[in-house]
C-alpha atoms as an extended CHARMM CRD file, in Angstrom:
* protein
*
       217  EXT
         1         1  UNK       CA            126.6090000000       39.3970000000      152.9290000000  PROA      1               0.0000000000
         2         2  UNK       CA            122.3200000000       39.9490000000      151.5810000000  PROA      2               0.0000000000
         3         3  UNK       CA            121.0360000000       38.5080000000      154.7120000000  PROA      3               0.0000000000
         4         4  UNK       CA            117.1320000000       37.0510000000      153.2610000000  PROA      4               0.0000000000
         5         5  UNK       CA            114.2380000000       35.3990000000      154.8660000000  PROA      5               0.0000000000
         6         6  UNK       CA            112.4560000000       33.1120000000      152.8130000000  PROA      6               0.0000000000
         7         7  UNK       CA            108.7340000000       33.5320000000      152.9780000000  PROA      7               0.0000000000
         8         8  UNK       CA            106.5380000000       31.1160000000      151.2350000000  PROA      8               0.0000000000
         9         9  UNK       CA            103.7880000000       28.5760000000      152.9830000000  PROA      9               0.0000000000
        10        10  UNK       CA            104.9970000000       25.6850000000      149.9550000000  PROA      10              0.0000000000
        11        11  UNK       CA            108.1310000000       24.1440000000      151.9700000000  PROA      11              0.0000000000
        12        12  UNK       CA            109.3730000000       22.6850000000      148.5090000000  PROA      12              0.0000000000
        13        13  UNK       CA            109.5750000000       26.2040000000      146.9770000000  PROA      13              0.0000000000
        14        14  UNK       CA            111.1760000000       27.4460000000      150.1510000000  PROA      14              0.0000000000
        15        15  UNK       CA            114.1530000000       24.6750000000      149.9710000000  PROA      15              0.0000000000
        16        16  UNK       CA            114.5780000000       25.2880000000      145.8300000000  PROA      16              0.0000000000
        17        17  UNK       CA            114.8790000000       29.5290000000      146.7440000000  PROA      17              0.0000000000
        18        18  UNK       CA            117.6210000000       28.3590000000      149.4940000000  PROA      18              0.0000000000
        19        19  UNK       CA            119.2350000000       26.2200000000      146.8080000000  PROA      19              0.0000000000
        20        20  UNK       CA            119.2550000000       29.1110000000      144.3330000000  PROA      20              0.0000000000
        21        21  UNK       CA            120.5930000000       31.6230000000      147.2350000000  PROA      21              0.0000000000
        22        22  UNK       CA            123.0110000000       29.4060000000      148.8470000000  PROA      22              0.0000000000
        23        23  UNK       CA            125.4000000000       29.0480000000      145.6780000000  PROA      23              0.0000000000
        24        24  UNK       CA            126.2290000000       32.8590000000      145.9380000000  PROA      24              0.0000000000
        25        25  UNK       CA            129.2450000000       33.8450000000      147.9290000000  PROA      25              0.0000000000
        26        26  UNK       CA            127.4300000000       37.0780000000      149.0070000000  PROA      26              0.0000000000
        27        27  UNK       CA            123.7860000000       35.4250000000      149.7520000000  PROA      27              0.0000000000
        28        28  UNK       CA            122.8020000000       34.1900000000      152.8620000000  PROA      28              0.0000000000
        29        29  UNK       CA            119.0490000000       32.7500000000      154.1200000000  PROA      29              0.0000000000
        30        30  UNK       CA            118.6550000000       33.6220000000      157.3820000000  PROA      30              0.0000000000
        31        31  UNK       CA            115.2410000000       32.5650000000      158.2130000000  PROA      31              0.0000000000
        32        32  UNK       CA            112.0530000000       31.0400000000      157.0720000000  PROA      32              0.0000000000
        33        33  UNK       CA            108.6370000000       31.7410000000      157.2440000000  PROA      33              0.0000000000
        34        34  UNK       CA            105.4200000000       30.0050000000      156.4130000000  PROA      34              0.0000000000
        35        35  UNK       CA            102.8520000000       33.6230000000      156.5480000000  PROA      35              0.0000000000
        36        36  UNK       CA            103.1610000000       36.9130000000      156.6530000000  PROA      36              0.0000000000
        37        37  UNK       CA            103.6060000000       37.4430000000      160.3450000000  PROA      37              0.0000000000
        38        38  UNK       CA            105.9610000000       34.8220000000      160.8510000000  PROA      38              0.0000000000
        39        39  UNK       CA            107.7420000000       37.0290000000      157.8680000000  PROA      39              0.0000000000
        40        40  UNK       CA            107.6330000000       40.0760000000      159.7530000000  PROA      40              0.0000000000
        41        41  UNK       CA            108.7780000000       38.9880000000      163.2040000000  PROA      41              0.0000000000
        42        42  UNK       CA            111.4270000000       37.2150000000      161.8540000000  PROA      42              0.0000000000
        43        43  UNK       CA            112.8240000000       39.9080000000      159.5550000000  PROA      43              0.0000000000
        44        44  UNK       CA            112.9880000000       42.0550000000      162.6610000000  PROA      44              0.0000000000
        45        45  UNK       CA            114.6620000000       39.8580000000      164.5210000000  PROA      45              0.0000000000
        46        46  UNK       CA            117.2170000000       38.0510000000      162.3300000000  PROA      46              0.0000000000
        47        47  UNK       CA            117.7320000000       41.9940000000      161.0690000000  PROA      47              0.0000000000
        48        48  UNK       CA            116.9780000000       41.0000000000      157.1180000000  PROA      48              0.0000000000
        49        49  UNK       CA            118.5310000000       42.9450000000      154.2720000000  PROA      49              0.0000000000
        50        50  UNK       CA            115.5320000000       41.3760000000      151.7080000000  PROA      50              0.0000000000
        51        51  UNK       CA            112.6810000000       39.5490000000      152.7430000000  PROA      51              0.0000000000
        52        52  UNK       CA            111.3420000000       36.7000000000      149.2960000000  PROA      52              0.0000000000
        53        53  UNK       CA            107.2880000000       37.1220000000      150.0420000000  PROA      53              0.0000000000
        54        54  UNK       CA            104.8510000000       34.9700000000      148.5800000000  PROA      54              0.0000000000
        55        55  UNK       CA            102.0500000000       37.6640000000      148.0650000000  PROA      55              0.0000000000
        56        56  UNK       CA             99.2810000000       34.9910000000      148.5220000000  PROA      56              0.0000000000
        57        57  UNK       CA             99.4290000000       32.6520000000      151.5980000000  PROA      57              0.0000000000
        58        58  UNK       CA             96.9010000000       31.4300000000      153.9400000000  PROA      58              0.0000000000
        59        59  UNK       CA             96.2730000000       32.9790000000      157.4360000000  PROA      59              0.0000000000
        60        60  UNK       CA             98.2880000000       36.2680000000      156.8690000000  PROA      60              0.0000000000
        61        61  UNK       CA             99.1290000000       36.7170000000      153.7290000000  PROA      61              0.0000000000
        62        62  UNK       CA            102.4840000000       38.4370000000      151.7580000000  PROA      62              0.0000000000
        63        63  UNK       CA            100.2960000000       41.8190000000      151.6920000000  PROA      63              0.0000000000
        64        64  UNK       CA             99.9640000000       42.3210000000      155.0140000000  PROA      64              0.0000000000
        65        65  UNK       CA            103.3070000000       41.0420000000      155.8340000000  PROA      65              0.0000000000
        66        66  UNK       CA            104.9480000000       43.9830000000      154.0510000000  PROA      66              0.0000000000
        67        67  UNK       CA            102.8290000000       46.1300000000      155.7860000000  PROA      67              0.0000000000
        68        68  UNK       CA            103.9010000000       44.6310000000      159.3460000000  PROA      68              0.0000000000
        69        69  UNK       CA            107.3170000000       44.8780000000      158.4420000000  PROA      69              0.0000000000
        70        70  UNK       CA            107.0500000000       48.7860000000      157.3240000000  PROA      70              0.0000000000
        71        71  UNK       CA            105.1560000000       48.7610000000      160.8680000000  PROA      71              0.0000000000
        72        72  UNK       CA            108.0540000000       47.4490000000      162.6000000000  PROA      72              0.0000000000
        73        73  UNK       CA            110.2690000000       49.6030000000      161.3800000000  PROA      73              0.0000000000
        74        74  UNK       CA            112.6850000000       46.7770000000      159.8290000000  PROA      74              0.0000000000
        75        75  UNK       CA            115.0040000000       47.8250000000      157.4930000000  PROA      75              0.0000000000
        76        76  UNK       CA            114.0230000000       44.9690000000      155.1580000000  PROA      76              0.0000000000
        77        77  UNK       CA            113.1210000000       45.5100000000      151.2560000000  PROA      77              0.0000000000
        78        78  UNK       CA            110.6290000000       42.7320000000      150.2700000000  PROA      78              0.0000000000
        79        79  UNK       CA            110.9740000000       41.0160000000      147.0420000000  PROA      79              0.0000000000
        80        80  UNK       CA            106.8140000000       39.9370000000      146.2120000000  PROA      80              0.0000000000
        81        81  UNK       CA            106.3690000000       36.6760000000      144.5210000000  PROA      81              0.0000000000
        82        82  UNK       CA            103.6680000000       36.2020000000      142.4200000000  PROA      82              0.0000000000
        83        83  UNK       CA            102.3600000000       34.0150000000      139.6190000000  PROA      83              0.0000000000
        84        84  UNK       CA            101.4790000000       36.6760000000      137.1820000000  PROA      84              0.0000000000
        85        85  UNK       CA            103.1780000000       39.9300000000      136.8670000000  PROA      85              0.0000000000
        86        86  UNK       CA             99.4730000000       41.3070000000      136.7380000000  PROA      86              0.0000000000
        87        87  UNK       CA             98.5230000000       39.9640000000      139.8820000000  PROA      87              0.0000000000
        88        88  UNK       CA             95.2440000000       41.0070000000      140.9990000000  PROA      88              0.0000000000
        89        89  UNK       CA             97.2320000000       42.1460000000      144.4100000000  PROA      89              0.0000000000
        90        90  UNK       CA            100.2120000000       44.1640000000      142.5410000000  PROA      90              0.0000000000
        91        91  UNK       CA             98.7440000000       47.5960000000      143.7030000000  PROA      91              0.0000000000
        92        92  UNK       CA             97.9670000000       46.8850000000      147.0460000000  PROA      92              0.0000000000
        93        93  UNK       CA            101.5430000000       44.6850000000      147.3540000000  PROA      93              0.0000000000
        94        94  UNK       CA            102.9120000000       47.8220000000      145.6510000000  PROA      94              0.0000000000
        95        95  UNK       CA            100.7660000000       50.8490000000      148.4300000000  PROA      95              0.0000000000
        96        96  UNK       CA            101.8850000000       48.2770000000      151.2230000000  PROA      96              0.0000000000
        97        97  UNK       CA            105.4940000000       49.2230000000      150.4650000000  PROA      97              0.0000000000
        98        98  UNK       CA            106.9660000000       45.7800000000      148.4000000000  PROA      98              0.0000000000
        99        99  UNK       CA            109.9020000000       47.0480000000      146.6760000000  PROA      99              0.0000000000
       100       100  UNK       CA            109.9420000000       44.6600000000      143.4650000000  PROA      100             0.0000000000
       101       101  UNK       CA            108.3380000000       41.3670000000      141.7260000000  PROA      101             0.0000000000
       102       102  UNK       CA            109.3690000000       38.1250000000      141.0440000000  PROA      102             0.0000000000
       103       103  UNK       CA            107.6220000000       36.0820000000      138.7160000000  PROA      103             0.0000000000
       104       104  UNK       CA            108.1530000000       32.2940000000      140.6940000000  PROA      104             0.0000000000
       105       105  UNK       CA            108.7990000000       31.0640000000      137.3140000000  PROA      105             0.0000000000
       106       106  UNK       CA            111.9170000000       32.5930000000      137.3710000000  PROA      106             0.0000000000
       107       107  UNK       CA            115.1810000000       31.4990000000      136.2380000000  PROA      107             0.0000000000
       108       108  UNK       CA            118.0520000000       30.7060000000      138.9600000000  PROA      108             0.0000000000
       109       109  UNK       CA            120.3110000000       33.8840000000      137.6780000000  PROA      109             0.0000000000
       110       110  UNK       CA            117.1450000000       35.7910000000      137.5240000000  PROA      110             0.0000000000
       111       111  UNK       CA            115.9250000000       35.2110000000      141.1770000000  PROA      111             0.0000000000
       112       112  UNK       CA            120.2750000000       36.4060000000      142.2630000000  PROA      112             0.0000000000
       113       113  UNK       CA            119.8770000000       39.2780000000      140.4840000000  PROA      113             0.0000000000
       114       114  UNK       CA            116.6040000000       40.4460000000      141.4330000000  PROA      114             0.0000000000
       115       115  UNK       CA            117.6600000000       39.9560000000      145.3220000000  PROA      115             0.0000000000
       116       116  UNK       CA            120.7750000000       42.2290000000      144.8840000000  PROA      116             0.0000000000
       117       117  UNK       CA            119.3690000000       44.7680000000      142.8340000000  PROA      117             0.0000000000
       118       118  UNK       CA            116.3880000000       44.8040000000      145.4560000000  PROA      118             0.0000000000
       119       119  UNK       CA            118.9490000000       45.5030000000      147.7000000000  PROA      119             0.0000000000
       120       120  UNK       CA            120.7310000000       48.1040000000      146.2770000000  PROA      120             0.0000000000
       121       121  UNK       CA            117.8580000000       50.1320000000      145.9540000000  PROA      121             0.0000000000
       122       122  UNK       CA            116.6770000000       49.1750000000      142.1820000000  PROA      122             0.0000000000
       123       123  UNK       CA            113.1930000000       49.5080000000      141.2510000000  PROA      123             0.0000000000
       124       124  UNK       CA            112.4450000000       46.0500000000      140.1730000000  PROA      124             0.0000000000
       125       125  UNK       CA            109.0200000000       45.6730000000      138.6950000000  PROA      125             0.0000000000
       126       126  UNK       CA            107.9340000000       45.0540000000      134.8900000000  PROA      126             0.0000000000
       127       127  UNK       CA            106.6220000000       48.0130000000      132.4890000000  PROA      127             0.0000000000
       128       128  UNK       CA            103.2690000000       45.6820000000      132.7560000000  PROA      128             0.0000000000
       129       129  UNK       CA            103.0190000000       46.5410000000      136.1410000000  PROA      129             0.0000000000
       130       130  UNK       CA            103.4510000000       50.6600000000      135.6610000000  PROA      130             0.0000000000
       131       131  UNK       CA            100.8620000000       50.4640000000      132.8840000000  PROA      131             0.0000000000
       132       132  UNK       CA             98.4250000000       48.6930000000      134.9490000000  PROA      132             0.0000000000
       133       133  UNK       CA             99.1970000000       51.2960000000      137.5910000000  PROA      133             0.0000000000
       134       134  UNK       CA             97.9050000000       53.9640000000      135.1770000000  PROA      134             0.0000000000
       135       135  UNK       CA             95.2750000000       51.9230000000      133.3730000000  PROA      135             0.0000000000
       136       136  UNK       CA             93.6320000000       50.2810000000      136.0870000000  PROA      136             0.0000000000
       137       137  UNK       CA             94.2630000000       52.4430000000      139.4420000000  PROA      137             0.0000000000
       138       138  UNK       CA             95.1700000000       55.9810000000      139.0480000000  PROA      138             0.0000000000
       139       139  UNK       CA             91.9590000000       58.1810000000      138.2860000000  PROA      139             0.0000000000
       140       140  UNK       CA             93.3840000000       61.4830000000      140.1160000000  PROA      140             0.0000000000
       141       141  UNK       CA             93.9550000000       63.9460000000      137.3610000000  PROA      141             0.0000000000
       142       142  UNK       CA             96.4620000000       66.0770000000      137.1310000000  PROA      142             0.0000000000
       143       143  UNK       CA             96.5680000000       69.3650000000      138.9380000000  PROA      143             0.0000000000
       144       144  UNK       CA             96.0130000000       72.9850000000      136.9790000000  PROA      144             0.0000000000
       145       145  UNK       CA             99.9720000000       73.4550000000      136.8810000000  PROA      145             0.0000000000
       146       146  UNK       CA            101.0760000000       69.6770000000      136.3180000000  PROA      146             0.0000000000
       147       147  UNK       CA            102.1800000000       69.9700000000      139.8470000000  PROA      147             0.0000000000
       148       148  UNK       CA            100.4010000000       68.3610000000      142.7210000000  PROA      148             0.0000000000
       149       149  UNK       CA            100.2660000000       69.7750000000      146.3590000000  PROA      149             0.0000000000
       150       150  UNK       CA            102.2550000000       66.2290000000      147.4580000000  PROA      150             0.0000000000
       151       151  UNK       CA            105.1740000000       67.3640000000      145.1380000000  PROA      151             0.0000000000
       152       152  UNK       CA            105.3710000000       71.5830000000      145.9300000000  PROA      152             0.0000000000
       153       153  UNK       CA            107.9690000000       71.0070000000      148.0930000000  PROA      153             0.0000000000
       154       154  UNK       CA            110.0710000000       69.8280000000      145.4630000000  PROA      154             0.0000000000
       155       155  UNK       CA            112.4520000000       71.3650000000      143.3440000000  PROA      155             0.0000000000
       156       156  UNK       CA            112.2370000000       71.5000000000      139.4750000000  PROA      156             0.0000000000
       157       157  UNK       CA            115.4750000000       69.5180000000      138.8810000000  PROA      157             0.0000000000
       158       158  UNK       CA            113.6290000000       67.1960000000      141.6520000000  PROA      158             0.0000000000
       159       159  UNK       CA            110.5540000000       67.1870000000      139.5430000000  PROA      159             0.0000000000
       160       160  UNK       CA            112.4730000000       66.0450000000      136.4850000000  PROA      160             0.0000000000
       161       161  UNK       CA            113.7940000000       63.1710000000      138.4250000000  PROA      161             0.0000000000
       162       162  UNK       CA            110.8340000000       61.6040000000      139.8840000000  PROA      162             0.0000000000
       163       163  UNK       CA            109.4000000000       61.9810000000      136.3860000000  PROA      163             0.0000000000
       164       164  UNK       CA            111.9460000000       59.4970000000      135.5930000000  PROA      164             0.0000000000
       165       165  UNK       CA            111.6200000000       57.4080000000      138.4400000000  PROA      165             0.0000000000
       166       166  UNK       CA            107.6220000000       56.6350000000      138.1370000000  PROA      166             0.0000000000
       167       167  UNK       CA            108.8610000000       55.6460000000      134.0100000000  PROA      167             0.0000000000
       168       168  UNK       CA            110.8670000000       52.9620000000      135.5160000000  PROA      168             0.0000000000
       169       169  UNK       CA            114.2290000000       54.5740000000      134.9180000000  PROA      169             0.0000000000
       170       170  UNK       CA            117.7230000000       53.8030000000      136.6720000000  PROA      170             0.0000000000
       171       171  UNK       CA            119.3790000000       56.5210000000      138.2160000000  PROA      171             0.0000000000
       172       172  UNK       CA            121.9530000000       55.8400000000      134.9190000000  PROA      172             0.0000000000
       173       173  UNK       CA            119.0910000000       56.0550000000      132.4030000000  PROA      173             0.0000000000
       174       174  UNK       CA            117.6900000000       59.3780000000      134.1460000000  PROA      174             0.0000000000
       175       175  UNK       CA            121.3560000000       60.6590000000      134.3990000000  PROA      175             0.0000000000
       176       176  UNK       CA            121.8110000000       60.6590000000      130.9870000000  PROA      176             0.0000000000
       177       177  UNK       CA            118.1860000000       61.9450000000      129.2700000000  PROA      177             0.0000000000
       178       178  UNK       CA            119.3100000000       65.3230000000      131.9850000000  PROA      178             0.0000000000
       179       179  UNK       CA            122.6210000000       64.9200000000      131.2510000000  PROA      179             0.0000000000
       180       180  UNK       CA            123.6120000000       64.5160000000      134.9260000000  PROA      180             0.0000000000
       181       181  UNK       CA            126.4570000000       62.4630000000      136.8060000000  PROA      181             0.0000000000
       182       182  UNK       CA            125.0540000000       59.3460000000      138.4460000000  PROA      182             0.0000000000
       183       183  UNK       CA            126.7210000000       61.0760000000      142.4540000000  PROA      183             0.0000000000
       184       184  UNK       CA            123.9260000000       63.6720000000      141.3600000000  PROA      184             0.0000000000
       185       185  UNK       CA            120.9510000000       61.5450000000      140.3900000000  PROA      185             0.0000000000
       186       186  UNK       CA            121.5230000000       59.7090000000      143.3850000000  PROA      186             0.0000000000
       187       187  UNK       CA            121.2810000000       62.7150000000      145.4230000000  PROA      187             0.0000000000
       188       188  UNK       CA            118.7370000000       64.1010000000      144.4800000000  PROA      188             0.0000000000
       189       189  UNK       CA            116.8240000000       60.8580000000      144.9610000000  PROA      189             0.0000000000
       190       190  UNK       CA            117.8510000000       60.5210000000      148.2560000000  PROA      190             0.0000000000
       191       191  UNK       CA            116.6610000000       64.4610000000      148.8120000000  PROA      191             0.0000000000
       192       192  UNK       CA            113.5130000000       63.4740000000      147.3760000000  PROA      192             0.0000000000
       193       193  UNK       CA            112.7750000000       60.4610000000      149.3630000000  PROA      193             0.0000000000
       194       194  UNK       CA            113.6280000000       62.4650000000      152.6840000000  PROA      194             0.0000000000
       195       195  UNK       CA            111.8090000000       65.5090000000      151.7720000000  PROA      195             0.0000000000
       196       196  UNK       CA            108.4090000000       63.0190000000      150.4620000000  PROA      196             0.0000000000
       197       197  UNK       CA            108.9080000000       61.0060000000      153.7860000000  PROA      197             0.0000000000
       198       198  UNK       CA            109.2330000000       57.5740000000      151.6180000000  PROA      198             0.0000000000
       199       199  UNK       CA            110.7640000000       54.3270000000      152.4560000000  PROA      199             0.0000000000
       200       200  UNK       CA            112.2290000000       53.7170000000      148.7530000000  PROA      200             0.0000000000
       201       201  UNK       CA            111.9520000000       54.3860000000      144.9610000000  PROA      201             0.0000000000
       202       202  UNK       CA            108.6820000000       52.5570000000      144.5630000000  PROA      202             0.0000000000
       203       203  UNK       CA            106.7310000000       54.6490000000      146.8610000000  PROA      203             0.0000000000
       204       204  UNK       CA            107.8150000000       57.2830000000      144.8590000000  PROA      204             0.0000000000
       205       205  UNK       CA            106.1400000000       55.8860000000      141.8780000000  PROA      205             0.0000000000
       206       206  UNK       CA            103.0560000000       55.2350000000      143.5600000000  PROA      206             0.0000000000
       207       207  UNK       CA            102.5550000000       58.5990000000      144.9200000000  PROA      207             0.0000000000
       208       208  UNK       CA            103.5220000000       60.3310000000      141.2430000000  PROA      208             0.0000000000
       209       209  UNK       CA            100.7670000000       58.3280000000      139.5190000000  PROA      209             0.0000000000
       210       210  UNK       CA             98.3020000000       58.5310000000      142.5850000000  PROA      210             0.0000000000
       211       211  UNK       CA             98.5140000000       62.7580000000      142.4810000000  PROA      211             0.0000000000
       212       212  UNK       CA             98.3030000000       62.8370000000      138.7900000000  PROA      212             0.0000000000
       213       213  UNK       CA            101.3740000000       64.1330000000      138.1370000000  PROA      213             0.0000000000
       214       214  UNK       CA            103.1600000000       61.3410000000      136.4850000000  PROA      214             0.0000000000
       215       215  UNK       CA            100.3380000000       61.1710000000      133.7440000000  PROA      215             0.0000000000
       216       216  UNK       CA            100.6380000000       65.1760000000      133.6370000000  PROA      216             0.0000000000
       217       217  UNK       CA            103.8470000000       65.4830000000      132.2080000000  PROA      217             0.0000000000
């Protein structure tokens, strides 16, 4: 069983995402919260799998409640919910450590399949929000040699892959334009999240666009 907390200050959206979840034999809401820090204590101690955030509430808002539960060292991903895919907050949500978006106009099947892909380690955010990632944010260029100092320690297989990763690729999609077995992608992702001392895949991205090196190669 996805084991989710439910974080949204609107108690009507809160009871239609319970709705949603409840209909799925491998969903469970554990908990609900009405601000970020209600979020973050409650993911901790109801141990969460995925944590639905509303990115803008009052008093402590979804932002901050990422970062509290990164703090905490819960094992919780957070699924963000915004308005706009281009909220003004997607960066910040994104730095904090959020591992994916949810529009809240989202269909029923759509809000399912966002929480178990969340889960199993997708990246789960729209090509509108890598684009504003380059167009808006990232002003580091890129290094002499295409290859930043907060990369050296990777290899150039390694390289390859988080290339992929900051495009928005699955571990299929990047498995096939290196002609690799999905056992290996995942690998080296997993060697590359270790060796970068990241929490998941979207850090990743955020760190290959902040050093330059995603717009370098």
């Amino acid at each position: 069983m996805i084991r989710i907390v439910l974080a949204d200050d609107q108690s009507l959206l809160r009871a239609g995402l319970r709705s949603v979840l409840a209909a799925e034999d491998d969903l469970v809401v554990v908990g609900e919260a009405s601000d970020g820090a209600q979020a973050a204590r409650t993911a901790q101690a109801l141990d969460a799998d995925v944590v639905l955030m509303d990115i803008q509430m009052p008093g402590v808002d979804g932002i901050e409640g990422v970062r509290r539960i990164v703090a905490r060292g819960a094992r919780a991903k957070v699924l963000m919910l915004t308005m706009f895919d281009l909220d003004e907050y997607v960066y910040s949500a994104l730095r904090a450590g959020v591992s994916g978006f949810l529009l809240k106009s989202a269909q029923p099947e759509q809000i399912v399949r966002a929480v178990r892909d969340v889960h199993d380690g997708a990246l789960l955010f729209a090509q509108t929000v890598t684009k504003r990632l380059v167009e808006a944010y990232v002003r580091t260029p890129p290094s002499a040699d295409g290859v930043p100092a907060a990369l050296a320690s990777l290899t150039e297989r390694e390289l390859d892959v988080v290339s992929g990763i900051a495009r928005g690729l699955s571990n299929a999609e990047i498995g096939a334009e290196l002609h690799l077995g999905a056992a290996t992608v995942k690998a080296h992702v997993s060697n590359i999240l270790a060796k970068l001392e990241l929490r998941d895949r979207v850090q990743v991205v955020v760190l290959a666009y902040e050093s330059g090196f995603a717009t370098a190669r």
